[in-house]
Short mmCIF file of C-alpha atoms in Angstrom, two decimals:
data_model
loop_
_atom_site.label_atom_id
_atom_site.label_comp_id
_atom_site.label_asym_id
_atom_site.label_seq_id
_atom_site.Cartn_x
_atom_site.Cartn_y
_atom_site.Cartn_z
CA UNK A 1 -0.26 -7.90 -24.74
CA UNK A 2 2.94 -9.98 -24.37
CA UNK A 3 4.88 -7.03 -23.44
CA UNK A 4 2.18 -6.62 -20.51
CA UNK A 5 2.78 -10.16 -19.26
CA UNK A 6 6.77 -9.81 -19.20
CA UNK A 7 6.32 -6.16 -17.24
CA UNK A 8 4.32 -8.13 -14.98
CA UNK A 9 6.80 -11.24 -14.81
CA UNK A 10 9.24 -8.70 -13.73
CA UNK A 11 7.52 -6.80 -11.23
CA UNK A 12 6.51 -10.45 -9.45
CA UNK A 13 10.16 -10.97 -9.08
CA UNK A 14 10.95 -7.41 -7.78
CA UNK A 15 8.21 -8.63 -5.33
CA UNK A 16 9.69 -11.85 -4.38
CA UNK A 17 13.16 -10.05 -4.07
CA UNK A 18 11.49 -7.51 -1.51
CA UNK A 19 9.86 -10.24 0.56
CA UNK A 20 12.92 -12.69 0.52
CA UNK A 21 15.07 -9.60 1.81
CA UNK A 22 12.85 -8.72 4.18
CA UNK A 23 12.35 -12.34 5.26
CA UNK A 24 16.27 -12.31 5.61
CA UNK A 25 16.65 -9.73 8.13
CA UNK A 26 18.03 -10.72 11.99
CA UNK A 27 15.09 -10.71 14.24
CA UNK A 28 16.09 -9.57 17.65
CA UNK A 29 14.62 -12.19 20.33
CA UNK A 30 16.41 -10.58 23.48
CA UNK A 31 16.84 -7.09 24.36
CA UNK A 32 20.97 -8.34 25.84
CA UNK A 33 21.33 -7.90 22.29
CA UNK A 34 21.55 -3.95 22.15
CA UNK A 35 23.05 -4.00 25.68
CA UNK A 36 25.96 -1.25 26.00
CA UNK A 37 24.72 0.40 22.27
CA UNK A 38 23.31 3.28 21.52
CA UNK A 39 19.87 1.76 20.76
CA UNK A 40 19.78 0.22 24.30
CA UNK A 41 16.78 2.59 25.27
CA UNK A 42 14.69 1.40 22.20
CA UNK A 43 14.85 -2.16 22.28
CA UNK A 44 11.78 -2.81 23.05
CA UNK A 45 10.35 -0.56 20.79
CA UNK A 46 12.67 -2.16 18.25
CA UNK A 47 11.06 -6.11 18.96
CA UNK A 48 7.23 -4.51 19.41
CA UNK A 49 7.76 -3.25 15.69
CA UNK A 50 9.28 -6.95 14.47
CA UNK A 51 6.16 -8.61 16.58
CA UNK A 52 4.09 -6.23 15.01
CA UNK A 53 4.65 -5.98 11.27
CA UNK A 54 0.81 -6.23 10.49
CA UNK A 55 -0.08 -2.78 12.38
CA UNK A 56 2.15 -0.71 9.97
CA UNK A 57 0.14 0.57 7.18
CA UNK A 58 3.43 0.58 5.00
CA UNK A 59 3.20 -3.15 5.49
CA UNK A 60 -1.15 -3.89 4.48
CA UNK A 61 0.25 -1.35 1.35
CA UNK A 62 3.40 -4.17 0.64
CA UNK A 63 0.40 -7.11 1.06
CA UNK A 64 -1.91 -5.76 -1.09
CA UNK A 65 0.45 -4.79 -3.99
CA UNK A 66 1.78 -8.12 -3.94
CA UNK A 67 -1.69 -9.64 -4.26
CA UNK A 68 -2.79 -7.77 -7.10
CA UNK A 69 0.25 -8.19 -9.47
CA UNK A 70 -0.45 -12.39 -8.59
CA UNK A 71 -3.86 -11.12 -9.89
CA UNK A 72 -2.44 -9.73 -12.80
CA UNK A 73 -0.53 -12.62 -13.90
CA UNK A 74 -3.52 -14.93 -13.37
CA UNK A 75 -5.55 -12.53 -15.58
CA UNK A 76 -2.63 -13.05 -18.08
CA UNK A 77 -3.06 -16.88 -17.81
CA UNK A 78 -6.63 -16.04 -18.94
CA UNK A 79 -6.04 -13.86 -21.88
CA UNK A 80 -2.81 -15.79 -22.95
CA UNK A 81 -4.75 -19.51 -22.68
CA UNK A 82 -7.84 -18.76 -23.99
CA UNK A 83 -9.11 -21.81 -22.80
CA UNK A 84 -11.82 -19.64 -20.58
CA UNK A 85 -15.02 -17.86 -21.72
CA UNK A 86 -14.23 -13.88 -22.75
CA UNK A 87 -17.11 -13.32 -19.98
CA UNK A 88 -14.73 -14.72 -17.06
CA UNK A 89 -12.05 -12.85 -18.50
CA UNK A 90 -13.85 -9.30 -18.57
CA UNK A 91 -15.22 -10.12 -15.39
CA UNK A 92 -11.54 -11.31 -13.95
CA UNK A 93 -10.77 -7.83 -15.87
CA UNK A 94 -13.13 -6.20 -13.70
CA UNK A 95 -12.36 -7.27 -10.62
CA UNK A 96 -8.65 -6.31 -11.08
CA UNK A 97 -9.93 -2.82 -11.98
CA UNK A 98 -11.51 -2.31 -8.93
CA UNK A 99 -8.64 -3.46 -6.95
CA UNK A 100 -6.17 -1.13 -8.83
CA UNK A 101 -8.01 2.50 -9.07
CA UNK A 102 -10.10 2.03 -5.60
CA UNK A 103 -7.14 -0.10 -3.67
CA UNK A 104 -3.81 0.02 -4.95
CA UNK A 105 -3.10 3.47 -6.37
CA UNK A 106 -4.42 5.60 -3.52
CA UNK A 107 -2.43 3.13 -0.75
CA UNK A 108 0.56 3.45 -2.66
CA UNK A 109 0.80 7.06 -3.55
CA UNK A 110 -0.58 8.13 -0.16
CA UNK A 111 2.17 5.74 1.36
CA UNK A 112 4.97 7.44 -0.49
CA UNK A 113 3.75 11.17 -0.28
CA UNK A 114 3.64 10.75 3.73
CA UNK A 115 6.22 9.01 4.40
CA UNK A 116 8.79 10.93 2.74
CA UNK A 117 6.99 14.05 3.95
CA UNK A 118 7.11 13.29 7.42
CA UNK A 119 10.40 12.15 6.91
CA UNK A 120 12.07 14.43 5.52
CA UNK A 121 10.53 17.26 7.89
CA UNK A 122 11.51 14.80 11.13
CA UNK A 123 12.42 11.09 10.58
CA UNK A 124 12.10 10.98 14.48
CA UNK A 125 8.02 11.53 13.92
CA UNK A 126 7.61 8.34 11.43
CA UNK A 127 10.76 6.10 11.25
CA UNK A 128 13.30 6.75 14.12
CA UNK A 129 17.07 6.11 13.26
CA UNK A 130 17.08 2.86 15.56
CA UNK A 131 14.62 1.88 12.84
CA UNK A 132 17.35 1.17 10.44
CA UNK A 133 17.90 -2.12 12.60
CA UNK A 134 14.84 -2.75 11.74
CA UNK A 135 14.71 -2.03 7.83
CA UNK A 136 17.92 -0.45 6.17
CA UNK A 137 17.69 2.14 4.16
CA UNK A 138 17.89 0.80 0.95
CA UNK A 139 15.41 -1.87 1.82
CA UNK A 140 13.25 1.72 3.08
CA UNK A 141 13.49 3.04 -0.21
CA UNK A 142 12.18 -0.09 -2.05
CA UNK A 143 9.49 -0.52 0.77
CA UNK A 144 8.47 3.03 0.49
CA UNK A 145 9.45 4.49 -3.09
CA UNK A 146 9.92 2.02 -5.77
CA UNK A 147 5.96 1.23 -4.69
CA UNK A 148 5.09 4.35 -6.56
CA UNK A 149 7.08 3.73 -9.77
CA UNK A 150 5.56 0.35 -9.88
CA UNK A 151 1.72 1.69 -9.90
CA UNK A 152 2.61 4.21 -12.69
CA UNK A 153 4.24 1.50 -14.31
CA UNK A 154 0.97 -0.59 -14.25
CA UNK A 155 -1.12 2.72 -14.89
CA UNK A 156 0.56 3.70 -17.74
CA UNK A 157 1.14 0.25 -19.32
CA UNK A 158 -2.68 -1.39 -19.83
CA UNK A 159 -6.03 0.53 -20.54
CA UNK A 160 -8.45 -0.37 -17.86
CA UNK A 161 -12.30 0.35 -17.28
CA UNK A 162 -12.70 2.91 -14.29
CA UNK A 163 -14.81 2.16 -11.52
CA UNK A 164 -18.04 4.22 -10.45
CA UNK A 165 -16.13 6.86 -8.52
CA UNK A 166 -18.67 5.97 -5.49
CA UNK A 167 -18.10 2.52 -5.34
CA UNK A 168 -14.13 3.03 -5.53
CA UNK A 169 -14.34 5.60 -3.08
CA UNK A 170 -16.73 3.40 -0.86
CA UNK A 171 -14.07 0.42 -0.72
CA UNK A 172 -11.39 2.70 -0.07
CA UNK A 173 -13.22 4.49 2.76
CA UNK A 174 -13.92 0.64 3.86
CA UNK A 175 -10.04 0.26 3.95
CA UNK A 176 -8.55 3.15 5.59
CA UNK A 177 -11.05 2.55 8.27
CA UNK A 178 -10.40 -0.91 9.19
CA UNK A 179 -6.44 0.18 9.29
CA UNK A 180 -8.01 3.04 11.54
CA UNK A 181 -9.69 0.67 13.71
CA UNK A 182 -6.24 -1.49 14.25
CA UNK A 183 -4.84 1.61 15.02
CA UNK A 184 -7.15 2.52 17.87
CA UNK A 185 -7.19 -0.74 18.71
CA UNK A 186 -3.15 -0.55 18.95
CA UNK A 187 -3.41 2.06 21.10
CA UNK A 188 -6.06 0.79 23.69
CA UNK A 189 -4.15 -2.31 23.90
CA UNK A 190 -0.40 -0.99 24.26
CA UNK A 191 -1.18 2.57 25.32
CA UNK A 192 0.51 3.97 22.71
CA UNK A 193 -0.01 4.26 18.70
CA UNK A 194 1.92 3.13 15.49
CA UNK A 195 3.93 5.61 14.74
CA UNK A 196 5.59 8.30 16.50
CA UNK A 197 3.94 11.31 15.58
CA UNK A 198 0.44 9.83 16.75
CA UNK A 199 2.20 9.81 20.48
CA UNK A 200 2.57 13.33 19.83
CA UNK A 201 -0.86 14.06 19.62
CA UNK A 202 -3.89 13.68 22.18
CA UNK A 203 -6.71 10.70 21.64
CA UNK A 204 -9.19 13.01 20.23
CA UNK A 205 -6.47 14.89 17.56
CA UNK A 206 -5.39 10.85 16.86
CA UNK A 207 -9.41 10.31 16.44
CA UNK A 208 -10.09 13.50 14.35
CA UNK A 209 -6.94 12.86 12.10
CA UNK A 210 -8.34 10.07 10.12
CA UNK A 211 -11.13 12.18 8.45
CA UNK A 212 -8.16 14.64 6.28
CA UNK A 213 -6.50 11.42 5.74
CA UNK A 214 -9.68 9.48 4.19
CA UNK A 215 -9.82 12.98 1.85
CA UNK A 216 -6.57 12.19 1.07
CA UNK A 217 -6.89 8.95 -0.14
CA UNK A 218 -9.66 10.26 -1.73
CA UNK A 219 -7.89 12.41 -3.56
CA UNK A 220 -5.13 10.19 -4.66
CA UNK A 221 -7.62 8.12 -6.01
CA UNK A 222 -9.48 10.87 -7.96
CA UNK A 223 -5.56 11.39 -9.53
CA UNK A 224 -5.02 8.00 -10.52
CA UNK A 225 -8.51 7.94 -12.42
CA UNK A 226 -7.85 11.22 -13.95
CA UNK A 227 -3.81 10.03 -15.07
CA UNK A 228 -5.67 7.25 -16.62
CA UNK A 229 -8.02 9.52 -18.72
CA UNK A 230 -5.20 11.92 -20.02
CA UNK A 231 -3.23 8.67 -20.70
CA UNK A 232 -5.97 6.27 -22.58
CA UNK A 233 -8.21 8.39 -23.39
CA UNK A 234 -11.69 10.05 -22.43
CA UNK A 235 -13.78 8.25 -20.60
CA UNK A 236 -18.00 8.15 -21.85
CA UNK A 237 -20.33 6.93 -18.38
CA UNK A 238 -21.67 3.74 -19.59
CA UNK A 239 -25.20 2.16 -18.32
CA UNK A 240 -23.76 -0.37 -16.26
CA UNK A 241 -21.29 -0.05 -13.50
CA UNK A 242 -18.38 0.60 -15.25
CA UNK A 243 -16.93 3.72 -17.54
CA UNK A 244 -16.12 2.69 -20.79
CA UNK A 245 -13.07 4.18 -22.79
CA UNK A 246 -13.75 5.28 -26.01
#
């Protein structure tokens, strides 16, 4: 289990290092700044995306991973101490579970299959090339690649219980739609939406869109359950809420 901690120890400070670089980029306060560049037509789209770094979906992905590998290490602290009943540990256990097949694996695969889809058919739909002032391209690939080999690295490292499919699917359902929700809500208050290849479409294509992408994160999630079966194991439905290894 040591060798779980240290993996975990590391990934924390692969976190840090992503949040202290991002924290490190210039902010740009006053549009003079791109005066007589090539970028002078997108400056404000350039601040309304600094201003706005809680609308991107990239960025509740970045949040959420972050969260769960502090959850990690505190369920560490638990099995490492020992000090704490093995019932708040399962149940810590649990929780974390839930978090990681119903939360974190969908969001991060679906995160790094459309992004690099979209962007490698047309940057100019999903991250512009004026974007780069925003987030360079190495930071981009960190922000929107490494993310994936970090959830295989957790998948394939620790044996977890698997959630009812239902409830996982519910609380992922309950997360795509509140991003959804932001997004309309983005658009209603700005006139226009997130990213660029929403602009391209009419409200009720924009509206209709998020139903193929809930199936999508429902899918993702049905292949991180499945990765964990053909890595740990078959999986026997239990009484309670939980599937139980064998």
């Amino acid at each position: 289990m040591v060798y779980q901690t240290v993996l975990h120890v590391i990934l924390f400070a692969y976190e840090q290092f992503v949040a202290y670089s991002i924290y490190q980029l210039p902010h740009y306060n006053n549009e003079s700044v791109f005066d007589n560049s090539s970028y002078a037509n997108y400056s404000q789209d350039i601040q309304w995306a600094q201003n706005n770094f809680y609308r991107f979906y990239t960025n509740w992905n970045l949040m959420l991973q972050y969260l769960f590998i502090i959850l990690l290490l505190v369920e560490d602290l638990l099995r490492l101490t020992r000090y704490f009943p093995k019932l708040v540990l399962d149940r810590f256990s649990i929780f974390n579970s839930y978090i990681f097949f119903s939360l974190v694996f969908p969001a991060c695969v679906m995160v790094a299959a459309t992004f690099w889809s979209i962007f490698w058919y047309d940057r100019d739909l999903i991250w512009p090339a004026y974007a780069d002032l925003i987030l360079p391209y190495d930071l981009n690939i960190m922000i929107h690649g490494v993310i994936l080999v970090v959830v295989i690295l957790i998948l394939v490292t620790f044996r977890r219980p698997l959630p009812k499919l239902l409830y996982s699917m519910i609380l992922l359902f309950m997360y795509n739609g509140a991003y959804g929700l932001l997004s309309l809500e983005t658009y209603w208050e700005t006139g226009h939406w997130v990213y660029e290849f929403q602009n391209q479409l009419e409200l009720i294509w924009n509206m209709l869109i998020g139903f193929p992408q809930q199936l999508l994160g429902f899918a993702f999630l049905y292949i991180g359950r499945l990765l964990s079966e053909l890595i740990h194991g078959e999986v026997v439905h239990d009484k309670n809420r939980f599937d139980v290894h064998k």
